[in-house]
Short mmCIF file of C-alpha atoms and ligand atoms in Angstrom, two decimals:
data_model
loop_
_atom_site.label_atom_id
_atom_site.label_comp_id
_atom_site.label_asym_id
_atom_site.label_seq_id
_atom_site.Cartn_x
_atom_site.Cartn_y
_atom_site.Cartn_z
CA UNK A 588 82.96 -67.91 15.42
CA UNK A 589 81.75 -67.59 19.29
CA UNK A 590 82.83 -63.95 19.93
CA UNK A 591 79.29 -62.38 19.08
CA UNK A 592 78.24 -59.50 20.78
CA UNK A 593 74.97 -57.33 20.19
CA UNK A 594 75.48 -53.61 18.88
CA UNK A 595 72.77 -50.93 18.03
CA UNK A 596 72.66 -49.48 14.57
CA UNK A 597 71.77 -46.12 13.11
CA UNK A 598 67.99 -46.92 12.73
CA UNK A 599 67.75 -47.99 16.57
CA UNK A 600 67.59 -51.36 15.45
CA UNK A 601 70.09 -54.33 16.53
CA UNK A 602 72.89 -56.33 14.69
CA UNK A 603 75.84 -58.48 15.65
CA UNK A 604 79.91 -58.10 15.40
CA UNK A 605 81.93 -61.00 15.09
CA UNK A 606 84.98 -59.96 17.13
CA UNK A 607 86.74 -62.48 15.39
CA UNK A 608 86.35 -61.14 11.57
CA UNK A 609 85.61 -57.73 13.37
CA UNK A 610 83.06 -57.54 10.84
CA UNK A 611 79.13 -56.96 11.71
CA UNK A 612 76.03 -58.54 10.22
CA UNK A 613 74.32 -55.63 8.86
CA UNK A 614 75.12 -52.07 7.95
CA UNK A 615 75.75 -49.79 10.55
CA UNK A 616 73.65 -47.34 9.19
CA UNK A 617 70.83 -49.19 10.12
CA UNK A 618 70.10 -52.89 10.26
CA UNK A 619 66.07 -52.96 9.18
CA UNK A 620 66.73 -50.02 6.86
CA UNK A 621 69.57 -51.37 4.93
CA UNK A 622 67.75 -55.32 4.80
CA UNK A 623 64.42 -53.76 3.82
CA UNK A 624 66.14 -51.73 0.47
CA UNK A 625 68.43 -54.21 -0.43
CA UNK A 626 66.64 -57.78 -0.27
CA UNK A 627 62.84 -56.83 0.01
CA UNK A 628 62.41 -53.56 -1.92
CA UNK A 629 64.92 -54.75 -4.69
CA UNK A 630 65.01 -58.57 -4.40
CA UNK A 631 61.24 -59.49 -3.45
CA UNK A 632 59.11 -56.61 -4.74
CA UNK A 633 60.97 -56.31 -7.59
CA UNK A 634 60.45 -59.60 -8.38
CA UNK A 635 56.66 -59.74 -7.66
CA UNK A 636 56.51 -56.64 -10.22
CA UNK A 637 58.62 -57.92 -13.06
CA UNK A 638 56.84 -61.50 -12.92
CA UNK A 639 52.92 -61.07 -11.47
CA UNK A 640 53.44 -63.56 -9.75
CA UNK A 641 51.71 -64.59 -5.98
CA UNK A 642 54.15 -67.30 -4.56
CA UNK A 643 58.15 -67.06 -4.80
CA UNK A 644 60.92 -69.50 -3.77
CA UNK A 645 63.67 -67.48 -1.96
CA UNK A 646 67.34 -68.57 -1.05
CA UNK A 647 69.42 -66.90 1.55
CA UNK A 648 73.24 -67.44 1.87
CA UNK A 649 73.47 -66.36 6.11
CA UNK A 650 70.39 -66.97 8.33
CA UNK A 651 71.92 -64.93 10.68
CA UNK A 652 69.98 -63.00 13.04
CA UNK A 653 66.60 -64.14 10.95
CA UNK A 654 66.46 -60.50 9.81
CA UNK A 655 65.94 -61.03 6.54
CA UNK A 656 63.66 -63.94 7.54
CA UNK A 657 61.07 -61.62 9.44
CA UNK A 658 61.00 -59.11 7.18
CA UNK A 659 60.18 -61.32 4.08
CA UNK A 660 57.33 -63.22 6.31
CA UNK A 661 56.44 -59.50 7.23
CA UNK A 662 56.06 -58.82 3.33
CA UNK A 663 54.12 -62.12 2.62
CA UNK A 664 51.77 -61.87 5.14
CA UNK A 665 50.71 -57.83 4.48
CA UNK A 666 50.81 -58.72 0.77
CA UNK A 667 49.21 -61.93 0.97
CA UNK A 668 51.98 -63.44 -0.77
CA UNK A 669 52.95 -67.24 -0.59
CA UNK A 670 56.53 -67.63 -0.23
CA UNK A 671 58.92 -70.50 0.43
CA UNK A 672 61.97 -69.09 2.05
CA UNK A 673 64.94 -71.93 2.59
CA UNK A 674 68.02 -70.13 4.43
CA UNK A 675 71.84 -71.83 4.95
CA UNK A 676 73.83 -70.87 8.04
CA UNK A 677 77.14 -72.22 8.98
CA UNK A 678 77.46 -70.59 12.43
CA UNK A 679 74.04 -70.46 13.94
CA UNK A 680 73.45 -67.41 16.20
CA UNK A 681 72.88 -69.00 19.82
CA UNK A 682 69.24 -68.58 21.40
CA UNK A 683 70.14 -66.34 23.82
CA UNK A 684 71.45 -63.75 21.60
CA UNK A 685 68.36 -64.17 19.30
CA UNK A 686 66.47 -63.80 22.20
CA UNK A 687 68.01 -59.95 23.00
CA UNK A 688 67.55 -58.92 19.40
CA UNK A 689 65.30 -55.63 18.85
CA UNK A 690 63.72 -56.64 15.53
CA UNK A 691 59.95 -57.97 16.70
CA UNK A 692 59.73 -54.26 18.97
CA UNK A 693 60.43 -52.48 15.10
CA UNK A 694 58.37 -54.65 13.09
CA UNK A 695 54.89 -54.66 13.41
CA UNK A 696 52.80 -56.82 11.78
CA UNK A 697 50.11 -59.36 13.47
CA UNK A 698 52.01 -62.30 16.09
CA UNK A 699 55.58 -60.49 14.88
CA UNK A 700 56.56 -61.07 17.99
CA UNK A 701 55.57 -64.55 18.34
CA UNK A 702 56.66 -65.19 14.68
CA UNK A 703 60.50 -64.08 15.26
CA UNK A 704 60.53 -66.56 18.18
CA UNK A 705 59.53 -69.22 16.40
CA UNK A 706 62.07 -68.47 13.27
CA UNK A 707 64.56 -68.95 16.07
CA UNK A 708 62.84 -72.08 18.03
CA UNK A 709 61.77 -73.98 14.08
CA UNK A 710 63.98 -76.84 14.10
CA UNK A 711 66.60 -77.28 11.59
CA UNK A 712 66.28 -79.32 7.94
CA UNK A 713 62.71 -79.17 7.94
CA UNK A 714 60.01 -77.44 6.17
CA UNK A 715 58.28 -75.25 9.25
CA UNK A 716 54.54 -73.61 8.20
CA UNK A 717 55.62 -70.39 9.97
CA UNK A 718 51.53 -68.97 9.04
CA UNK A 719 49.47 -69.45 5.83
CA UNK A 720 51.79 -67.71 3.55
CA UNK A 721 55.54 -68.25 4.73
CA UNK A 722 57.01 -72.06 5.09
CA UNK A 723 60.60 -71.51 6.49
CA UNK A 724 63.65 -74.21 5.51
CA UNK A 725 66.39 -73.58 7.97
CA UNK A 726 69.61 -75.55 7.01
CA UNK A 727 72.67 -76.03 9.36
CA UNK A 728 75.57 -76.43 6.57
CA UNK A 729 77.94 -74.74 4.97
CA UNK A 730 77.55 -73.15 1.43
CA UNK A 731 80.77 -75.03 0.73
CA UNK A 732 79.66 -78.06 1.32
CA UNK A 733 75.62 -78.09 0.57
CA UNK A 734 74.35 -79.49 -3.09
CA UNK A 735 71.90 -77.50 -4.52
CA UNK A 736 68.91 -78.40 -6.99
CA UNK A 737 69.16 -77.00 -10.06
CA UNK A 738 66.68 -73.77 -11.57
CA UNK A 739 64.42 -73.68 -7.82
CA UNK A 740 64.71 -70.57 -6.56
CA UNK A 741 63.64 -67.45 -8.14
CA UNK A 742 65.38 -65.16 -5.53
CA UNK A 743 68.87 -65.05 -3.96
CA UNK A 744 69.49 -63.03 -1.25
CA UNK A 745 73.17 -63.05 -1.03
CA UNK A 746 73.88 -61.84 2.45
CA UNK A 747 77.54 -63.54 3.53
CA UNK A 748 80.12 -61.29 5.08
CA UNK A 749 81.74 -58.74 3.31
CA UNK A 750 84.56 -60.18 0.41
CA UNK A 751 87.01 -58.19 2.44
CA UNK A 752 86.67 -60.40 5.19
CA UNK A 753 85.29 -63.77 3.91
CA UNK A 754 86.72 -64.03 0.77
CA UNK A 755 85.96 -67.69 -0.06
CA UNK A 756 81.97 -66.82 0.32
CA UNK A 757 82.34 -64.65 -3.12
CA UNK A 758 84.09 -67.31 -5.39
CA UNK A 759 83.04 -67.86 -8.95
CA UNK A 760 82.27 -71.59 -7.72
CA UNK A 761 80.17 -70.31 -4.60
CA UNK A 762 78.07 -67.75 -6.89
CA UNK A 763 77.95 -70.39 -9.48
CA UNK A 764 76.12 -72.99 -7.08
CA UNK A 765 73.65 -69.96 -6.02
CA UNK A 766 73.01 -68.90 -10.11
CA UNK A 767 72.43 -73.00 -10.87
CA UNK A 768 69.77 -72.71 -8.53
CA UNK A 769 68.24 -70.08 -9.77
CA UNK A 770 65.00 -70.36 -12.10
CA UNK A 771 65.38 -68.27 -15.53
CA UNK A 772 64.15 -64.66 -14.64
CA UNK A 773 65.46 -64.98 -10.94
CA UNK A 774 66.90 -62.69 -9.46
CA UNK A 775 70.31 -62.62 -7.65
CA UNK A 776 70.18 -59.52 -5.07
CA UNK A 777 72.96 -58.55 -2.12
CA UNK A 778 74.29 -55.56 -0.58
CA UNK A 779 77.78 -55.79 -2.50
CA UNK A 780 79.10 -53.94 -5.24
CA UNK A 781 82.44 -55.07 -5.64
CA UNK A 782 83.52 -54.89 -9.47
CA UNK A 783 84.85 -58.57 -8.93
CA UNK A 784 81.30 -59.82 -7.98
CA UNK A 785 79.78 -58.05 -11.22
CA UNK A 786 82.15 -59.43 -13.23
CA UNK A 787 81.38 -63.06 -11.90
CA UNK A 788 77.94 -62.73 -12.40
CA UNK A 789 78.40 -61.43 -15.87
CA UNK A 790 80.42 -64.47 -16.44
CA UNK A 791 77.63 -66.86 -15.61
CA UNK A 792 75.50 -64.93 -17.86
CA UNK A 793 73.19 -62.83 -15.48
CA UNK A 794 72.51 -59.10 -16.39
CA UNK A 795 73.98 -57.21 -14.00
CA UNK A 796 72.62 -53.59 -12.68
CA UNK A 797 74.23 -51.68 -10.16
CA UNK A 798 71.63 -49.86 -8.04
CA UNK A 799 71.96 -47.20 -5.34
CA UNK A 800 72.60 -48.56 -1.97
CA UNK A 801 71.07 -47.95 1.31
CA UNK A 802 71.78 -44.83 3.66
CA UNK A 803 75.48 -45.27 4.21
CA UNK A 804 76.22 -47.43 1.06
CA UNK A 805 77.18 -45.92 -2.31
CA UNK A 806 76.29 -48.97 -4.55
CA UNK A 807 74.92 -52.58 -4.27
CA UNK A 808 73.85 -55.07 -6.78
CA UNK A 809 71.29 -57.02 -8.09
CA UNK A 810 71.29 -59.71 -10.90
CA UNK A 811 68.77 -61.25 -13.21
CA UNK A 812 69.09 -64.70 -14.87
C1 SAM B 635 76.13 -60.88 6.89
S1 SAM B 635 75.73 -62.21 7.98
C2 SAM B 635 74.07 -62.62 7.54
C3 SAM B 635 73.05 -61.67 8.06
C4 SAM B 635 71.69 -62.28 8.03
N1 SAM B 635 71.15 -62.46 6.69
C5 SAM B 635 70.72 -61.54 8.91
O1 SAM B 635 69.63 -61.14 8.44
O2 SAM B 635 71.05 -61.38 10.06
C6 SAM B 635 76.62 -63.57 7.19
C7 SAM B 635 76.21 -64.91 7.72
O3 SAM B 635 76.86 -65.94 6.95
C8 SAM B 635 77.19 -67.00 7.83
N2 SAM B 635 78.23 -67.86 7.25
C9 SAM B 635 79.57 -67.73 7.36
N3 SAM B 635 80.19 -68.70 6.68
C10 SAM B 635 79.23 -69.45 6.11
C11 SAM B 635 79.25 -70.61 5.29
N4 SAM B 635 80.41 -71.18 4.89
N5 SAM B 635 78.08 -71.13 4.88
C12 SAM B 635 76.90 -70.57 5.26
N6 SAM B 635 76.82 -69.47 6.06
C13 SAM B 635 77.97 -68.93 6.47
C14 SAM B 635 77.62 -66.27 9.09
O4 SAM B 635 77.62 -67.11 10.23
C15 SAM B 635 76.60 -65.15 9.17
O5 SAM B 635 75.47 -65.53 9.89
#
């Protein structure tokens, strides 16, 4: 997975294409604006609302860009919200093309800038205090291979590549490692709606809701334990 190349999306802000999978790692309709309905608005607020809670334990499936990353450390520290945020990527996206990335220009909030840098820089397998509310886990492994503790997180943010293209990532034995590790009342959020998926998560006994996607996207999905 080396052929990555930097495009522009919809909302001005960047993503990447594998050439390989010819398959890019956000919507382009607009990178912030589809990763700021689907995982914060309907993962992490939604959450926070159904729970009243101040701290959350969030696992993401695709580091990525660190999109997802800075905007959840965005949320946490506006809200004042403690969050541990551990994040799994195979194929890490190399320094220089983090470096390029628009996201820290588009998303103001104190050091952003400073922050994003150091999401990229924090070393791997350990727990970084990125400020007072957001300690980042990155972890260099596959989602194939890792072991997950059981009933730790209370948020998934499912964010692999599209079934289409990386089929394996959406396998009842995949999703079934990611629900284990969810806590009772978490909640299981991505950006896919593929009847398949809800029928998976059905079978390992989540309530399903299909929600209006982002600008661009019909539906997309989110799943409570
Ligand atoms: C849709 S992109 C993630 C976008 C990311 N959340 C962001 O904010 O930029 C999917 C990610 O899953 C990663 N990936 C692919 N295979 C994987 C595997 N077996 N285990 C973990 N991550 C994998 C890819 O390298 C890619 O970074």
């Amino acid at each position: 997975m080396n052929s990555i190349k930097i495009i522009e999306t919809k909302d001005g802000s960047h993503s990447l294409l594998n050439e390989i999978l010819n398959e890019t790692y956000h919507s382009t309709h607009g990178a912030i604006q589809e990763s700021r309905y689907v995982f914060i608005k309907n993962g992490l607020e939604y959450f926070l609302n159904e729970n009243k809670t101040q701290s959350v334990n969030i696992f993401e499936v695709g580091l990525g860009t660190g999109l997802n990353v800075l905007l959840a450390l965005e949320f946490a520290t506006k809200n004042k919200i403690k969050i541990k945020y551990t994040s799994i990527e195979a194929f890490p996206v190399k320094k220089e093309i983090a470096g390029q990335l628009n996201y820290a220009d588009l998303i103001f909030f104190s050091n952003g800038k400073t922050l994003f840098q150091e999401i990229h820089a924090s070393p791997w397998e350990e727990s970084i205090q990125i400020n007072d509310f957001f300690c980042l886990k990155k972890t260099e492994q596959s989602i194939y291979e890792i072991e997950l503790p059981n009933e730790t997180f209370e948020i998934i943010f499912f964010d692999a590549f599209a079934p289409a293209k990386q089929p394996d990532m959406w396998k009842l034995s995949v999703l079934e490692k990611t629900v284990n590790a969810l806590k009772p009342r978490g909640v299981f959020v991505t950006y896919c709606a593929k009847g398949q998926l809800k029928r998976d998560l059905k079978t390992l006994r989540l309530t399903v809701e299909t929600l209006p996607g982002p600008p661009g996207k019909r539906e997309m999905v989110r799943a409570v334990k």
